[in-house]
């Protein structure tokens, strides 16, 4: 066991971890350039990577190449130029024009940051050729009529959601797949017309419910399989259930009452220690078909991996890897790298047929054998964006690694202090909220947003209690978040969804609603617990001080079948 140098938490470095680091060490010089054991715990390593990813904080600004207005994850006034993703991908500029010699009198990270502050950055993580009427999306592809969704793939008419795939007519959701007409739902798969629910699969017309499988017409119910017409876990029958639903008025007060009553019932029922499906010799939560993998979360089809988060398309031999996947192998301390990638070390947002990259950023496609580069396309044997021959590259890289060993930089991901985003703009703030004072104390960046709260002198809009009281004029008015005072608007297509579902308008701004969903989910962390039924030791994402009754998988299944 060792202590994290940031949070001082004790964490384990397993023999399997050391073997992997040894296997991933660069071939130059054999053991001389071995990857050292990490100095941060898994959570702090993940937090550091997430500080380099901005999914949800978007701005209107001008493209520095064309002067045209665009939506961007970088605000105006950045030290580096920002191009629209279309222009950035074009041949109108050459990344090698920003190349430089390596200076052995200076730390690598200082040189890398200095270079990055001169190179154009792209506006959004999207493929503009695959999106339709979805300008305000990021980290998304194949979106149609979508607004403020992220980490999303193939969606239509979806709004204010993260981690959604192949879904339609959904709003304010987190981690849903193949769903339709869902609202304020989390961790759902194959569901239709479900509201204010979590952890449900192939269910329809369910409200204020959780852990349902193949259920229909359930209200305030939990831990049911193939049930229909249940009201707070009690069977009613079709006529009685429909009568109660007809009597239930979807006002803000009634919704809050239903949430509270549902939560009371949920606390009285056993909880699954973790959500795992068809996994072999693996630990984590919300994982499916993983094999020989350790402490992995929200991931599918991993093999021989550890400390991975949100890798949905499979990977092999991947440690400290966040986002993506798809034929990814031999990955260490990387974020947002995927689709035919292998042998990547300490790299960020490099994808599509890339290999043998070390400390590279935003380099794609078909880039290989590069060190400390940014924005390359179809290049090989480059260092700090300067072209070398194969022989020159293989001679210089070992010298740079040796230099980084002396400066204490070698062997871990980029420090959060050189992220191009303010911590409060990054995804790290969603998973690890920190105050401005805490961020600055750590030497990280904070972006001072220009808030319009004090400048706005328009009327305060009273938000109606039910959707039936709302008219179209609401879309031309400015609303104020009842928690933070931040301003927000209702867009016409969003209003149409609320009317279809019959739910009242939200009184919180989109960011507060997102953070509430993030906070309501269990942490991506495991604690040692005891099954409260059979007393067997289990690992669980419920911490020991929480009030839920935690059951091992075997005991939990006995209660629901």
Coordinates of C-alpha atoms in Angstrom, one line a residue:
X1 CA 0.0 0.0 0.0
X2 CA 1.1 3.6 -0.7
X3 CA -0.4 7.0 -0.1
X4 CA -1.7 9.3 -2.8
X5 CA 0.4 12.5 -3.0
X6 CA -2.7 14.6 -3.6
X7 CA -5.5 13.3 -1.3
X8 CA -3.3 11.1 1.0
X9 CA -5.6 8.2 0.6
X10 CA -4.0 4.8 0.9
X11 CA -4.2 2.7 -2.3
X12 CA -2.9 -0.6 -3.5
X13 CA -0.4 -1.2 -6.3
X14 CA -1.0 -4.9 -7.2
X15 CA 1.6 -7.2 -8.6
X16 CA -0.5 -7.3 -11.8
X17 CA -0.2 -3.5 -12.0
X18 CA 3.6 -3.6 -11.8
X19 CA 3.6 -6.4 -14.5
X20 CA 1.5 -4.2 -16.8
X21 CA 3.7 -1.1 -16.3
X22 CA 6.7 -3.2 -17.1
X23 CA 5.0 -4.6 -20.2
X24 CA 4.0 -1.1 -21.4
X25 CA 7.4 0.5 -20.9
X26 CA 8.9 1.9 -24.1
X27 CA 11.3 -0.4 -26.0
X28 CA 14.1 2.2 -26.1
X29 CA 16.8 1.0 -23.7
X30 CA 14.9 -1.9 -22.1
X31 CA 14.4 -1.6 -18.4
X32 CA 16.1 1.8 -18.3
X33 CA 12.9 3.6 -19.3
X34 CA 10.5 1.5 -17.3
X35 CA 7.2 3.1 -16.3
X36 CA 7.2 3.9 -12.6
X37 CA 4.3 3.0 -10.3
X38 CA 1.8 5.8 -10.0
X39 CA 2.0 8.4 -7.3
X40 CA -1.8 9.2 -7.3
X41 CA -4.6 7.0 -6.3
X42 CA -7.0 5.8 -9.1
X43 CA -9.6 8.5 -8.4
X44 CA -7.0 11.3 -8.5
X45 CA -5.5 9.9 -11.7
X46 CA -9.0 9.8 -13.3
X47 CA -9.7 13.4 -12.0
X48 CA -6.4 14.6 -13.6
X49 CA -7.4 13.1 -17.0
X50 CA -10.9 14.5 -16.8
X51 CA -9.5 18.0 -16.3
X52 CA -8.4 17.8 -19.9
X53 CA -12.0 17.1 -21.2
X54 CA -14.7 19.7 -21.6
X55 CA -18.0 18.2 -22.8
X56 CA -20.7 20.6 -21.5
X57 CA -19.4 24.1 -21.3
X58 CA -20.0 25.7 -24.7
X59 CA -19.5 29.2 -26.0
X60 CA -20.3 31.3 -29.0
X61 CA -17.2 32.8 -30.5
X62 CA -15.6 33.4 -33.9
X63 CA -13.4 31.0 -35.8
X64 CA -9.9 32.4 -35.8
X65 CA -9.4 31.2 -39.4
X66 CA -12.5 32.4 -41.1
X67 CA -14.0 34.9 -38.7
X68 CA -17.4 33.1 -38.8
X69 CA -19.4 32.6 -35.7
X70 CA -19.3 29.1 -34.2
X71 CA -20.1 27.1 -31.1
X72 CA -16.9 26.1 -29.2
X73 CA -15.8 24.5 -26.1
X74 CA -13.1 27.2 -25.9
X75 CA -14.3 30.8 -25.1
X76 CA -13.1 33.9 -26.8
X77 CA -9.8 35.2 -25.5
X78 CA -7.9 31.9 -25.3
X79 CA -4.1 32.1 -25.7
X80 CA -4.3 29.7 -28.7
X81 CA -6.3 30.1 -31.9
X82 CA -9.5 28.1 -32.3
X83 CA -10.8 26.8 -35.6
X84 CA -14.2 25.3 -36.4
X85 CA -13.9 21.6 -36.5
X86 CA -14.5 21.7 -40.3
X87 CA -11.6 24.1 -40.9
X88 CA -9.4 22.4 -38.4
X89 CA -9.7 19.1 -40.2
X90 CA -9.0 20.7 -43.6
X91 CA -5.6 21.2 -45.3
X92 CA -5.7 25.0 -44.8
X93 CA -3.0 24.8 -42.1
X94 CA 0.0 22.6 -41.3
X95 CA 0.6 21.4 -37.7
X96 CA 4.3 20.9 -38.5
X97 CA 4.7 24.7 -39.0
X98 CA 4.6 24.9 -35.2
X99 CA 7.4 22.3 -34.6
X100 CA 10.4 23.1 -32.4
X101 CA 13.6 21.6 -31.1
X102 CA 13.5 19.9 -27.7
X103 CA 15.3 22.1 -25.1
X104 CA 17.2 19.9 -22.6
X105 CA 17.5 22.8 -20.3
X106 CA 13.7 23.0 -19.6
X107 CA 11.0 20.7 -18.4
X108 CA 9.1 18.9 -21.1
X109 CA 5.6 19.9 -19.8
X110 CA 6.6 23.6 -20.0
X111 CA 7.7 23.2 -23.6
X112 CA 4.6 21.2 -24.5
X113 CA 2.3 23.8 -23.0
X114 CA 4.1 26.6 -24.8
X115 CA 3.8 24.9 -28.1
X116 CA 0.1 24.1 -27.6
X117 CA -0.7 27.7 -26.9
X118 CA 0.4 28.6 -30.4
X119 CA -1.3 25.7 -32.3
X120 CA -4.9 26.0 -33.4
X121 CA -7.4 24.0 -31.4
X122 CA -10.6 22.6 -32.8
X123 CA -14.0 23.9 -31.7
X124 CA -15.9 20.7 -30.8
X125 CA -15.5 17.0 -30.7
X126 CA -18.0 16.3 -33.4
X127 CA -18.2 15.1 -37.0
X128 CA -20.1 17.9 -38.7
X129 CA -20.9 15.6 -41.7
X130 CA -22.9 13.3 -39.4
X131 CA -25.0 15.8 -37.5
X132 CA -28.3 17.4 -38.5
X133 CA -29.5 20.5 -36.8
X134 CA -27.5 19.8 -33.7
X135 CA -25.0 22.7 -33.4
X136 CA -25.0 22.8 -29.6
X137 CA -23.7 19.3 -29.0
X138 CA -20.2 18.1 -28.1
X139 CA -18.4 14.7 -27.8
X140 CA -21.3 13.4 -29.9
X141 CA -21.8 12.0 -33.4
X142 CA -24.8 11.3 -35.6
X143 CA -27.2 13.6 -33.7
X144 CA -30.4 14.9 -35.3
X145 CA -32.3 17.8 -33.7
X146 CA -30.4 17.5 -30.5
X147 CA -29.4 20.2 -28.0
X148 CA -26.7 20.1 -25.3
X149 CA -26.1 16.4 -25.3
X150 CA -22.6 15.0 -24.8
X151 CA -20.8 11.6 -24.9
X152 CA -23.6 10.6 -27.2
X153 CA -24.0 8.5 -30.3
X154 CA -26.9 8.2 -32.8
X155 CA -29.7 10.2 -31.1
X156 CA -32.7 12.2 -32.3
X157 CA -34.7 14.9 -30.6
X158 CA -32.8 14.6 -27.3
X159 CA -31.8 17.4 -24.9
X160 CA -29.7 18.2 -21.8
X161 CA -28.3 14.6 -21.5
X162 CA -25.0 12.9 -21.1
X163 CA -24.0 9.3 -22.0
X164 CA -27.0 8.6 -24.2
X165 CA -26.9 6.3 -27.2
X166 CA -29.5 5.4 -29.9
X167 CA -32.3 7.2 -28.2
X168 CA -35.1 9.4 -29.3
X169 CA -37.3 12.1 -27.6
X170 CA -35.5 12.0 -24.3
X171 CA -34.5 14.8 -22.0
X172 CA -32.4 15.3 -18.9
X173 CA -31.1 11.8 -18.9
X174 CA -27.8 10.2 -17.9
X175 CA -26.4 6.9 -19.2
X176 CA -29.3 5.6 -21.3
X177 CA -29.3 3.3 -24.3
X178 CA -32.0 2.6 -26.9
X179 CA -34.7 4.5 -25.0
X180 CA -37.6 6.6 -26.1
X181 CA -39.7 9.2 -24.4
X182 CA -37.7 9.1 -21.2
X183 CA -37.2 12.0 -18.9
X184 CA -35.0 12.5 -15.8
X185 CA -33.8 8.9 -16.1
X186 CA -30.4 7.4 -15.2
X187 CA -28.9 4.0 -16.3
X188 CA -31.7 2.8 -18.4
X189 CA -31.6 0.3 -21.3
X190 CA -34.4 -0.4 -23.9
X191 CA -37.0 1.6 -22.0
X192 CA -40.1 3.5 -23.3
X193 CA -42.0 6.3 -21.7
X194 CA -40.3 6.2 -18.3
X195 CA -40.0 9.2 -16.0
X196 CA -37.9 9.9 -12.9
X197 CA -36.5 6.4 -12.9
X198 CA -33.1 4.6 -12.6
X199 CA -31.5 1.2 -13.3
X200 CA -34.4 -0.1 -15.5
X201 CA -34.2 -2.5 -18.4
X202 CA -36.7 -3.2 -21.2
X203 CA -39.5 -1.5 -19.3
X204 CA -42.3 0.9 -20.3
X205 CA -44.7 3.3 -18.7
X206 CA -42.8 3.3 -15.4
X207 CA -42.5 6.3 -13.1
X208 CA -40.4 7.1 -9.9
X209 CA -39.1 3.5 -10.0
X210 CA -35.7 1.7 -10.0
X211 CA -34.2 -1.7 -10.7
X212 CA -37.1 -2.9 -12.9
X213 CA -36.6 -5.5 -15.6
X214 CA -39.2 -6.2 -18.3
X215 CA -41.9 -4.4 -16.4
X216 CA -44.8 -2.2 -17.5
X217 CA -47.1 0.3 -15.8
X218 CA -45.2 0.6 -12.4
X219 CA -45.3 3.7 -10.1
X220 CA -42.9 4.2 -7.2
X221 CA -41.8 0.6 -7.4
X222 CA -38.4 -1.2 -7.1
X223 CA -36.7 -4.5 -7.7
X224 CA -39.4 -6.1 -9.8
X225 CA -39.1 -8.5 -12.8
X226 CA -41.8 -9.0 -15.4
X227 CA -44.4 -7.2 -13.3
X228 CA -47.3 -5.0 -14.5
X229 CA -49.7 -2.5 -12.8
X230 CA -47.7 -2.1 -9.5
X231 CA -48.1 0.9 -7.2
X232 CA -45.3 1.3 -4.7
X233 CA -44.5 -2.4 -5.0
X234 CA -48.2 -3.5 -4.5
X235 CA -50.1 -5.1 -7.4
X236 CA -53.3 -3.2 -8.3
X237 CA -54.6 -4.6 -11.5
X238 CA -55.2 -2.7 -14.7
X239 CA -58.3 -0.8 -13.8
X240 CA -57.2 0.3 -10.3
X241 CA -53.8 1.3 -11.6
X242 CA -55.2 3.4 -14.5
X243 CA -57.6 5.1 -12.1
X244 CA -54.8 6.2 -9.8
X245 CA -52.7 7.4 -12.7
X246 CA -55.7 9.4 -14.0
X247 CA -56.0 11.0 -10.6
X248 CA -52.3 11.8 -10.3
X249 CA -51.7 15.4 -11.3
X250 CA -48.2 16.0 -12.7
X251 CA -47.7 19.1 -10.6
X252 CA -44.3 20.1 -9.1
X253 CA -45.6 19.3 -5.6
X254 CA -47.0 15.9 -6.5
X255 CA -43.8 14.9 -8.3
X256 CA -41.8 15.8 -5.3
X257 CA -44.1 13.8 -3.1
X258 CA -43.8 10.8 -5.4
X259 CA -40.0 11.1 -5.3
X260 CA -39.9 11.2 -1.5
X261 CA -42.3 8.3 -1.0
X262 CA -40.5 6.2 -3.6
X263 CA -37.2 6.8 -1.9
X264 CA -38.6 5.8 1.5
X265 CA -39.8 2.5 0.0
X266 CA -36.4 2.0 -1.8
X267 CA -34.5 2.4 1.5
X268 CA -36.6 -0.4 3.1
X269 CA -35.6 -2.9 0.3
X270 CA -32.3 -4.6 -0.3
X271 CA -29.8 -3.0 -2.8
X272 CA -27.5 -4.8 -5.1
X273 CA -23.9 -4.4 -4.0
X274 CA -22.9 -3.6 -7.5
X275 CA -24.4 -3.8 -11.0
X276 CA -22.5 -6.4 -13.0
X277 CA -23.7 -8.5 -15.9
X278 CA -22.0 -11.6 -17.3
X279 CA -18.6 -10.7 -15.9
X280 CA -15.7 -13.0 -15.1
X281 CA -13.1 -12.3 -12.5
X282 CA -13.8 -8.6 -12.6
X283 CA -14.7 -5.9 -10.1
X284 CA -16.4 -2.6 -10.5
X285 CA -19.9 -1.2 -11.0
X286 CA -22.2 -0.9 -14.0
X287 CA -20.1 -3.2 -16.1
X288 CA -21.1 -5.9 -18.6
X289 CA -19.2 -8.8 -20.1
X290 CA -15.8 -7.9 -18.6
X291 CA -13.1 -10.4 -18.1
X292 CA -10.1 -10.3 -15.7
X293 CA -10.6 -6.6 -15.1
X294 CA -10.2 -4.7 -11.8
X295 CA -12.0 -1.6 -10.6
X296 CA -13.7 -0.7 -13.9
X297 CA -16.8 1.4 -14.1
X298 CA -19.5 2.1 -16.6
X299 CA -17.8 -0.1 -19.2
X300 CA -18.5 -3.0 -21.6
X301 CA -16.4 -5.8 -22.9
X302 CA -13.1 -5.1 -21.2
X303 CA -10.4 -7.7 -20.9
X304 CA -7.2 -7.8 -18.7
X305 CA -7.8 -4.1 -17.8
X306 CA -7.9 -2.0 -14.7
X307 CA -9.0 1.5 -13.5
X308 CA -11.1 2.2 -16.6
X309 CA -14.0 4.5 -16.8
X310 CA -16.7 4.8 -19.5
X311 CA -15.0 2.5 -22.0
X312 CA -18.1 1.3 -23.8
X313 CA -16.8 -0.5 -26.9
X314 CA -14.3 -2.9 -25.4
X315 CA -10.5 -2.8 -24.9
X316 CA -7.8 -5.2 -24.0
X317 CA -4.7 -4.6 -21.8
X318 CA -5.9 -1.1 -20.8
X319 CA -5.1 0.6 -17.5
X320 CA -6.2 4.1 -16.4
X321 CA -8.2 4.5 -19.6
X322 CA -11.2 6.8 -19.9
X323 CA -13.7 7.0 -22.7
X324 CA -14.2 5.2 -26.0
X325 CA -12.6 1.9 -26.9
X326 CA -13.3 0.0 -30.2
X327 CA -10.3 -2.2 -31.0
X328 CA -8.1 -0.5 -28.4
X329 CA -5.2 -2.5 -26.9
X330 CA -2.1 -1.7 -24.7
X331 CA -3.3 1.7 -23.4
X332 CA -2.0 3.4 -20.3
X333 CA -3.1 6.7 -18.7
X334 CA -5.1 7.9 -21.8
X335 CA -8.3 9.7 -22.2
X336 CA -10.7 9.9 -25.2
X337 CA -8.6 7.7 -27.5
X338 CA -10.2 5.0 -29.6
X339 CA -11.1 3.2 -32.8
X340 CA -8.1 1.1 -33.9
X341 CA -5.6 2.4 -31.4
X342 CA -2.7 0.5 -29.7
X343 CA 0.5 1.2 -27.7
X344 CA -0.6 4.6 -26.4
X345 CA 1.0 6.2 -23.3
X346 CA -0.1 9.4 -21.5
X347 CA -2.1 10.7 -24.5
X348 CA -5.4 12.6 -24.9
X349 CA -8.0 12.6 -27.6
X350 CA -6.0 10.7 -30.2
X351 CA -8.0 8.4 -32.4
X352 CA -8.6 6.5 -35.6
X353 CA -5.7 4.2 -36.5
X354 CA -3.1 5.7 -34.2
X355 CA -0.3 3.8 -32.5
X356 CA 3.0 4.1 -30.6
X357 CA 2.2 7.6 -29.3
X358 CA 3.7 9.1 -26.1
X359 CA 2.4 12.3 -24.6
X360 CA 0.4 13.3 -27.6
X361 CA -2.8 15.4 -27.8
X362 CA -5.5 15.7 -30.5
X363 CA -3.6 13.8 -33.1
X364 CA -5.6 11.9 -35.7
X365 CA -6.0 10.1 -38.0
X366 CA -3.2 7.6 -38.8
X367 CA -0.5 9.1 -36.6
X368 CA 2.1 6.8 -35.2
X369 CA 5.5 6.8 -33.6
X370 CA 5.3 10.4 -32.2
X371 CA 6.2 12.0 -28.9
X372 CA 4.9 15.2 -27.4
X373 CA 2.9 16.3 -30.5
X374 CA -0.4 18.2 -30.9
X375 CA -2.8 18.2 -33.8
X376 CA -0.9 15.9 -36.2
X377 CA -2.6 14.1 -39.1
X378 CA -1.1 11.2 -40.9
X379 CA 2.4 11.8 -39.5
X380 CA 5.2 9.6 -38.2
X381 CA 8.5 10.1 -36.3
X382 CA 7.7 13.6 -34.9
X383 CA 8.7 15.2 -31.6
X384 CA 7.1 18.5 -30.5
X385 CA 5.6 18.7 -34.0
X386 CA 9.0 18.5 -35.7
X387 CA 9.6 15.9 -38.3
X388 CA 12.6 13.5 -37.9
X389 CA 13.8 10.4 -39.7
X390 CA 13.3 7.0 -38.1
X391 CA 16.9 6.9 -36.9
X392 CA 16.8 10.4 -35.5
X393 CA 13.5 9.7 -33.7
X394 CA 14.7 6.5 -32.1
X395 CA 17.9 8.2 -30.9
X396 CA 16.3 11.3 -29.5
X397 CA 13.3 9.9 -27.7
X398 CA 15.4 7.9 -25.1
X399 CA 17.3 11.1 -24.4
X400 CA 14.0 13.0 -23.7
X401 CA 12.7 10.2 -21.5
X402 CA 16.0 10.3 -19.5
X403 CA 15.6 14.1 -19.2
X404 CA 12.0 13.7 -18.0
X405 CA 13.2 11.1 -15.4
X406 CA 15.6 13.7 -14.0
X407 CA 12.9 16.4 -13.9
X408 CA 10.4 14.0 -12.3
X409 CA 7.9 14.3 -15.2
X410 CA 8.2 10.8 -16.7
X411 CA 5.6 8.1 -16.2
X412 CA 2.3 9.9 -15.6
X413 CA -0.4 11.9 -17.5
X414 CA -0.1 15.6 -18.2
X415 CA -0.5 17.7 -15.0
X416 CA -3.9 19.4 -14.6
X417 CA -2.1 22.7 -14.4
X418 CA -1.4 22.7 -18.1
X419 CA -5.0 21.8 -19.2
X420 CA -6.4 24.3 -21.7
X421 CA -9.7 24.4 -19.7
X422 CA -10.6 25.9 -16.4
X423 CA -11.3 23.1 -13.9
X424 CA -14.9 24.4 -13.6
X425 CA -15.3 24.0 -17.4
X426 CA -14.0 20.4 -17.4
X427 CA -15.6 17.1 -16.9
X428 CA -13.6 16.7 -13.7
X429 CA -15.9 19.3 -12.0
X430 CA -18.9 17.0 -12.6
X431 CA -17.3 14.0 -10.9
X432 CA -15.1 15.8 -8.4
X433 CA -16.7 19.2 -7.6
X434 CA -14.3 21.7 -6.1
X435 CA -14.6 25.3 -5.1
X436 CA -12.6 28.0 -6.8
X437 CA -10.4 28.3 -3.7
X438 CA -9.6 24.6 -3.7
X439 CA -8.8 24.6 -7.4
X440 CA -6.4 27.5 -7.2
X441 CA -4.7 26.1 -4.1
X442 CA -3.8 23.1 -6.1
X443 CA -2.3 25.3 -8.8
X444 CA -4.9 24.4 -11.4
X445 CA -6.8 26.7 -13.7
X446 CA -10.2 28.3 -13.1
X447 CA -12.2 30.1 -15.8
X448 CA -14.0 33.3 -14.7
X449 CA -17.2 33.1 -16.7
X450 CA -19.0 36.3 -17.5
X451 CA -22.2 35.9 -15.7
X452 CA -25.2 38.0 -16.7
X453 CA -27.1 37.6 -13.4
X454 CA -26.3 41.1 -12.1
X455 CA -26.7 42.7 -15.5
X456 CA -30.1 41.3 -16.3
X457 CA -32.8 43.7 -15.4
X458 CA -35.8 42.0 -17.1
X459 CA -38.8 40.8 -15.2
X460 CA -38.7 37.7 -13.0
X461 CA -40.7 35.0 -14.7
X462 CA -43.0 32.9 -12.5
X463 CA -42.7 29.4 -13.8
X464 CA -46.2 27.7 -13.8
X465 CA -46.8 24.7 -11.6
X466 CA -48.0 22.4 -14.4
X467 CA -47.3 22.2 -18.1
X468 CA -51.0 22.9 -18.9
X469 CA -50.5 26.4 -17.6
X470 CA -47.6 27.2 -20.0
X471 CA -48.0 29.0 -23.2
X472 CA -45.5 29.4 -26.1
X473 CA -44.4 32.8 -24.9
X474 CA -42.2 31.0 -22.3
X475 CA -39.6 30.3 -25.0
X476 CA -39.0 34.0 -25.5
X477 CA -38.5 34.7 -21.8
X478 CA -35.4 34.4 -19.6
X479 CA -35.7 32.2 -16.5
X480 CA -33.6 32.2 -13.3
X481 CA -32.4 29.0 -11.6
X482 CA -34.1 28.8 -8.2
X483 CA -30.9 27.4 -6.7
X484 CA -28.0 29.4 -8.3
X485 CA -29.7 32.4 -9.9
X486 CA -28.1 31.5 -13.3
X487 CA -30.1 32.4 -16.3
X488 CA -31.5 29.8 -18.7
X489 CA -34.1 29.4 -21.4
X490 CA -36.7 26.9 -22.6
X491 CA -36.2 26.1 -26.3
X492 CA -39.3 25.3 -28.4
X493 CA -38.5 21.6 -29.0
X494 CA -37.9 21.2 -25.3
X495 CA -41.3 22.6 -24.5
X496 CA -42.8 20.3 -27.0
X497 CA -41.3 17.3 -25.2
X498 CA -42.6 18.5 -21.8
X499 CA -46.1 18.8 -23.3
X500 CA -45.9 15.3 -24.8
X501 CA -44.8 13.9 -21.4
X502 CA -47.1 16.1 -19.3
X503 CA -44.3 17.2 -16.9
X504 CA -43.8 20.7 -15.6
X505 CA -41.0 23.0 -16.7
X506 CA -37.8 22.7 -14.7
X507 CA -37.0 25.4 -12.2
X508 CA -33.2 24.6 -12.2
X509 CA -30.8 25.5 -14.9
X510 CA -29.5 22.7 -17.1
X511 CA -26.2 22.5 -15.3
X512 CA -27.8 22.1 -11.9
X513 CA -30.1 19.4 -13.2
X514 CA -27.1 17.6 -14.6
X515 CA -25.1 17.8 -11.4
X516 CA -28.1 16.6 -9.4
X517 CA -28.2 13.4 -11.6
X518 CA -24.5 12.9 -11.2
X519 CA -24.7 13.3 -7.4
X520 CA -27.6 10.9 -7.2
X521 CA -25.5 8.1 -8.7
X522 CA -23.3 6.0 -6.6
X523 CA -19.6 7.0 -6.6
X524 CA -17.3 5.1 -8.9
X525 CA -15.6 3.6 -6.0
X526 CA -15.8 0.3 -4.1
X527 CA -15.9 -0.3 -0.3
X528 CA -15.7 -3.5 1.6
X529 CA -19.1 -4.4 3.0
X530 CA -20.9 -7.4 4.5
X531 CA -24.0 -8.8 2.9
X532 CA -26.8 -8.0 5.3
X533 CA -28.5 -11.3 4.6
X534 CA -25.8 -14.0 4.5
X535 CA -23.0 -12.0 6.1
X536 CA -20.6 -12.8 3.3
X537 CA -18.0 -10.1 2.4
X538 CA -18.8 -8.1 -0.7
X539 CA -17.4 -5.0 -2.5
X540 CA -20.0 -2.3 -3.0
X541 CA -20.4 1.2 -4.4
X542 CA -22.5 1.9 -1.3
X543 CA -20.2 3.2 1.4
X544 CA -20.4 1.6 4.8
X545 CA -22.0 4.7 6.5
X546 CA -25.0 4.8 4.1
X547 CA -28.4 3.5 5.3
X548 CA -29.2 1.1 2.4
X549 CA -29.4 -2.6 3.1
X550 CA -26.7 -4.1 0.8
X551 CA -27.1 -7.7 -0.4
X552 CA -24.6 -9.8 -2.4
X553 CA -25.7 -10.7 -5.9
X554 CA -26.9 -14.2 -4.9
X555 CA -29.1 -12.9 -2.0
X556 CA -30.4 -10.0 -4.0
X557 CA -31.5 -12.2 -6.9
X558 CA -33.3 -14.5 -4.4
X559 CA -35.4 -11.6 -3.3
X560 CA -36.5 -10.5 -6.7
X561 CA -37.1 -13.9 -8.4

